[in-house]
RNA sequence: GCCCGCGUAGCUCAGUGGAUUAGAGCAUCUGUCUUCGGAACAGAGGGUCGGCGGUUCGAAUCCGUCCGCGGGUACCA
């Protein structure tokens, strides 16, 4: 609808003035019409005429040209042209679907990125929720989406954890791992990491041992060692970590088809970087660097002076592996803000030898999760806000408010609270507000959906909009429903799920306003109104679905 | 120092070139309706859109500058 009108208005501009204009229809306030365009203002400058005059001429042409779909064309203010759709056109828009702009394309979405041997914190929950929503949008647009994860199974944090594990096991005794009950493994690992971290800071000899263990972990990967006692401990506990991640992801409704451990991307990255010395990367002080300063960025080390790959090289390797595994057309990577400039350097360097991969890549970043009224979280000493703490806080607040334990409500509350914010800035999470049934919350929308379903459940008849002539309140609701595809298309194009959250809330408000004054069942307008309610319930459910939020029929 | 991001009502946030009064939610205050799930609806108060300058017919939105906060700035991720 929108695209078609834009196209035909552009055509009219060409016919009348012989110039090409980019027509963008916007949604004005309802009193002004259904669509609005400022082309007359743009054209006025180009053809050197008064905007009002240009507007009048264009409006006259549009009245004829768009007669089938548009009942009113008016000029307002400095020269805006407002269009009012016919009821038929307005209703036709209700059955439109979001654009399949990614049909036939393969997309890799990487997000969450927890490190094995460490706990999932609030930030991981946030990127998982946002990443899922974005992946859903890409999928909804027809893309073949692969959700993948990346994390450090080698590195100093592993050395710290291994140190504490060995101490706990009384040496390299893999058999003793069997004594740890399955349901305590993740907590046991989390404690090991904290103990290792503390020892590293407080105890010089421990620090030396940890550095040594870190090297042994790298070495066992190089040697493909799965049999030595040390290796058995490493592989077993690494798997415990992945099991813990999987379990958590299942709890929040996420699923990743692949984990890329750094141990796999490191060799590929190392080789790729070495292949491009000295044309892209150069040696400097014994390290291999990329001089981003040439491009207004900064210098970063890709291979350190010990010959080990840094995160930069591992990321290069990751992109190569994703390409090898999926041959993607588009790649989306979601990380924290602190990696924005870092990633710019990595991608700039890669652009020197694989520009097509870089062009296909979008790096999105988000801020931190903070608890309302709480202090900032710190990764030191383990006093961080864990992912599960956030969900538990929501569950607790929900229990206090409603007396119920309802996973759909709790998860819906947390996810919506995260997703309603534009991605990029830090967000403040307030458990009480998130589970509230009033205001702009997930449960409010879930309830709005359940309420609509219960109306529909009262009759077999699902109504019809065929040849309907709308009353003013019905028209307002239909107008809002018609924005759905535009909003989804925008959210998909910008990779910004919050547009959907904002819209769904407005839609629910619009519906509640309608419902307050208009009877549905046993009314002479029942047929039309039922169909509107059905369309509303479907859109609410679909929109929440894109956000990864359940929309139960009953609550 | 340099680079990047952010600064909108008491609080949490939309809006990122357009439309006489800058929008929501929470909180505060006031109403409506004998309720197709009232977990509703309507309304009021509350803002120099961080400050100043500029571009434009038009700026919260673009540019410059200053202030404040956060992040990055060679062998962490």
Coordinates of C-alpha atoms (C1' of nucleotides) in Angstrom, one line a residue, chain B residues 28-68:
Chain B
rU28 C1' 0.8 12.9 41.9
rC29 C1' -4.3 14.9 41.5
rU30 C1' -9.5 14.6 39.3
rG31 C1' -13.3 12.3 36.8
rU32 C1' -16.3 8.2 33.7
rC33 C1' -19.0 3.8 33.3
rU34 C1' -24.8 -1.1 36.9
rU35 C1' -17.7 -3.8 33.6
rC36 C1' -18.7 -8.7 25.8
rG37 C1' -12.0 -10.4 31.2
rG38 C1' -12.2 -2.8 34.9
rA39 C1' -5.7 -6.0 34.5
rA40 C1' -10.5 -0.3 31.3
rC41 C1' -11.3 4.7 29.6
rA42 C1' -11.2 10.2 30.0
rG43 C1' -8.7 14.5 32.0
rA44 C1' -5.1 17.9 35.0
rG45 C1' -0.5 19.6 36.7
rG46 C1' 4.8 18.9 35.4
rG47 C1' 9.6 20.3 29.9
rU48 C1' 14.6 27.1 28.3
rC49 C1' 14.5 18.9 24.3
rG50 C1' 22.5 20.1 28.7
rG51 C1' 24.3 25.7 27.4
rC52 C1' 25.6 29.2 23.4
rG53 C1' 26.1 30.2 18.2
rG54 C1' 25.0 28.8 13.1
rU55 C1' 22.5 26.4 8.5
rU56 C1' 17.1 26.2 6.8
rC57 C1' 10.7 28.4 4.6
rG58 C1' 11.1 25.0 9.1
rA59 C1' 15.9 22.3 14.2
rA60 C1' 14.9 18.0 20.0
rU61 C1' 16.5 16.3 15.1
rC62 C1' 21.9 18.9 10.8
rC63 C1' 26.8 21.9 11.6
rG64 C1' 30.3 24.4 15.2
rU65 C1' 31.7 25.2 20.2
rC66 C1' 31.4 24.6 25.4
rC67 C1' 29.8 21.7 29.8
rG68 C1' 28.5 16.9 32.0

